[in-house]
XYZ file of C-alpha atoms in Angstrom:
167
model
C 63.142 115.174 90.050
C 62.959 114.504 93.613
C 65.354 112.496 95.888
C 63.709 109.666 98.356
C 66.383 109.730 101.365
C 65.014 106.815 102.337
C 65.832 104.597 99.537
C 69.282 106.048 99.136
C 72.362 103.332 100.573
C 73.115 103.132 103.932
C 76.891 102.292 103.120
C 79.202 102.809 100.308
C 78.198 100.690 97.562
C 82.464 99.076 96.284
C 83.522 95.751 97.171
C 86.523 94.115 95.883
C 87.179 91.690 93.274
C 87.359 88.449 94.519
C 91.012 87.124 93.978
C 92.128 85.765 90.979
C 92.744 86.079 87.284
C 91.082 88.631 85.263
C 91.255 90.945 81.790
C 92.161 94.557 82.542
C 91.885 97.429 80.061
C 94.668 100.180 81.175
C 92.460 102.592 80.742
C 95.390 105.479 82.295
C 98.991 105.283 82.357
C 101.126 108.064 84.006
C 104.498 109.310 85.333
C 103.881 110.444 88.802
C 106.824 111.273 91.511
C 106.808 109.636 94.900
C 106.584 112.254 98.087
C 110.112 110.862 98.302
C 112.049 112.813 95.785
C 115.532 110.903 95.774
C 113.435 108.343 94.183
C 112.731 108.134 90.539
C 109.152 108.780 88.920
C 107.008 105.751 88.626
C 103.818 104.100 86.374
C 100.696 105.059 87.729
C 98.484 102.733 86.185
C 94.553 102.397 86.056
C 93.111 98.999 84.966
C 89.244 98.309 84.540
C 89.045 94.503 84.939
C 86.389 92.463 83.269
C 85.692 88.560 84.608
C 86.169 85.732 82.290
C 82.622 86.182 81.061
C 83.186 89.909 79.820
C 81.477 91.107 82.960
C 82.623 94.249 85.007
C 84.796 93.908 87.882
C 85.649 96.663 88.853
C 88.804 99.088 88.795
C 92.003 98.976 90.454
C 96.194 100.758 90.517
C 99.117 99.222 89.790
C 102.599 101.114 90.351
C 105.293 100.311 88.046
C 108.753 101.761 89.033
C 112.622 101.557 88.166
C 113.761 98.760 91.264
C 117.436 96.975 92.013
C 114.671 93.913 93.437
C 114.773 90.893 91.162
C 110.979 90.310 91.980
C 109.890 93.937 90.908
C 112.421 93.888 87.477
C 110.886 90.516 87.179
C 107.660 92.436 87.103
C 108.300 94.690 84.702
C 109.237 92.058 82.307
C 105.818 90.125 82.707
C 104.570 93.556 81.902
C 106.281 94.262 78.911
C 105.716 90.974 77.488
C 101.898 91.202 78.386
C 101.642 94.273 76.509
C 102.603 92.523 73.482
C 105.948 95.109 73.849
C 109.196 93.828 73.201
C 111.952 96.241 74.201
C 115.296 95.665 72.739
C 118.478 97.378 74.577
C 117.184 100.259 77.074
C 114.521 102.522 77.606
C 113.074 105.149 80.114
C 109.776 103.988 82.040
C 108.080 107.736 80.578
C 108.242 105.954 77.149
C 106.324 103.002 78.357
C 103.415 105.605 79.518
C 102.856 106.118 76.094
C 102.265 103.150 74.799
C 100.335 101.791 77.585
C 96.554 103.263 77.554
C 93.527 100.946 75.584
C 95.861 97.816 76.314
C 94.387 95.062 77.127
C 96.058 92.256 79.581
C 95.429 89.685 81.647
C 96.478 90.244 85.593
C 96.513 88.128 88.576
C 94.908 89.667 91.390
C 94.816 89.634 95.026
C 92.843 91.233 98.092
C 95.643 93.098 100.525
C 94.526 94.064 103.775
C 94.088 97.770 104.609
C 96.193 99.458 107.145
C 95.983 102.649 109.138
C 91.995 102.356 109.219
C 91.784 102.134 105.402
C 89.695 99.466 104.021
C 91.328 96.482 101.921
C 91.622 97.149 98.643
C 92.475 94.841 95.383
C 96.126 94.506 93.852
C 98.012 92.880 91.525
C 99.769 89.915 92.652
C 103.556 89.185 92.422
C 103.299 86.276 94.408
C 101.201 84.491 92.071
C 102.180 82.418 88.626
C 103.102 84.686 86.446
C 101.183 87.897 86.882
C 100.724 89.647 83.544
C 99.935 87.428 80.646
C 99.441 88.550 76.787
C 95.651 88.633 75.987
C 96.682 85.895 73.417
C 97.288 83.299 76.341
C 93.476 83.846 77.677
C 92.252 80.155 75.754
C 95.103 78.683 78.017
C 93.814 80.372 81.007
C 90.363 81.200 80.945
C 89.240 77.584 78.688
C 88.754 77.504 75.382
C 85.426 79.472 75.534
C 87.285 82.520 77.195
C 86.254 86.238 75.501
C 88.523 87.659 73.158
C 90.356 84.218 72.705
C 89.924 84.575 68.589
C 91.414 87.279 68.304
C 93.804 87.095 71.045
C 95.585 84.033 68.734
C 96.426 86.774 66.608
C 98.211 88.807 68.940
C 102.081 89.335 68.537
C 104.935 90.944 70.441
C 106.116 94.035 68.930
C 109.011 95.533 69.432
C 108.675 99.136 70.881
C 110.091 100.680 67.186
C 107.114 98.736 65.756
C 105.014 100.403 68.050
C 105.750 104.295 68.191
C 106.118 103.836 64.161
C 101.907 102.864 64.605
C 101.416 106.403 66.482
């Protein structure tokens, strides 16, 4: 097959999500360590996003780690509680990586400006209501006509026993 140089793209073909509220699929979850190695291991996590018609939106990372910071243990609870996950008494962040992959959520997202030359790239927001929701709230979200609404109604917090025991 041969390659016409002139019809291939003068510029890399990615933009960003606009910002706002979308479904995300984790399609990864992993324990990676920070070049800082006094600090514990965090949650790499990779989320395809899907609009509130079922179309693509692209892909984006989200970091969750062990934190002191009210906002980012706040965080983790939105998390746990969007994953339908209901953790009684402790656990390590490694066990979450488990359970984590083919999840699907609801995340608020944002645009964050690039810095050191690198381009701007799409996050989760923090700042922004309460940025992890169960699939089951996406009627309340997304209307009444919102994708997987059916079956989100029968989605249920689990406790993490309830879980592992389905592995």
């Amino acid at each position: 097959m041969a390659i016409n140089f002139d019809a291939l793209p003068n510029s890399k073909p990615f933009s960003n999500p606009e910002p706002g509220t979308y479904y995300a699929t984790i399609d990864t979850a992993e324990m990676k360590q920070g070049k800082d190695l006094s600090k514990p291991p965090y949650l790499n996590l990779k989320y395809k996003l899907k609009d509130q018609t079922g179309k693509s939106a692209g892909v984006i990372f989200d970091i969750i780690a062990e934190s002191e910071h009210n906002l980012m243990q706040y965080k983790l609870k939105r998390f746990l509680l969007a994953i339908g996950v209901n953790f009684n008494g402790a656990f390590e962040l490694k066990d979450l990586a488990k359970l984590c992959p083919g999840k699907e959520i609801i995340v608020d997202i944002k645009i964050e400006a690039g810095q050191d030359g690198r381009p701007d790239r799409a996050v989760v927001d923090v700042m922004k209501d309460e940025i992890y929701y169960n699939i089951s709230e996406a009627s309340e979200i997304f209307g009444e006509g919102a994708i997987n609404a059916s079956d989100a109604a029968d989605a249920k917090v689990k406790t993490a026993d309830q879980v592992i025991d389905e592995f």
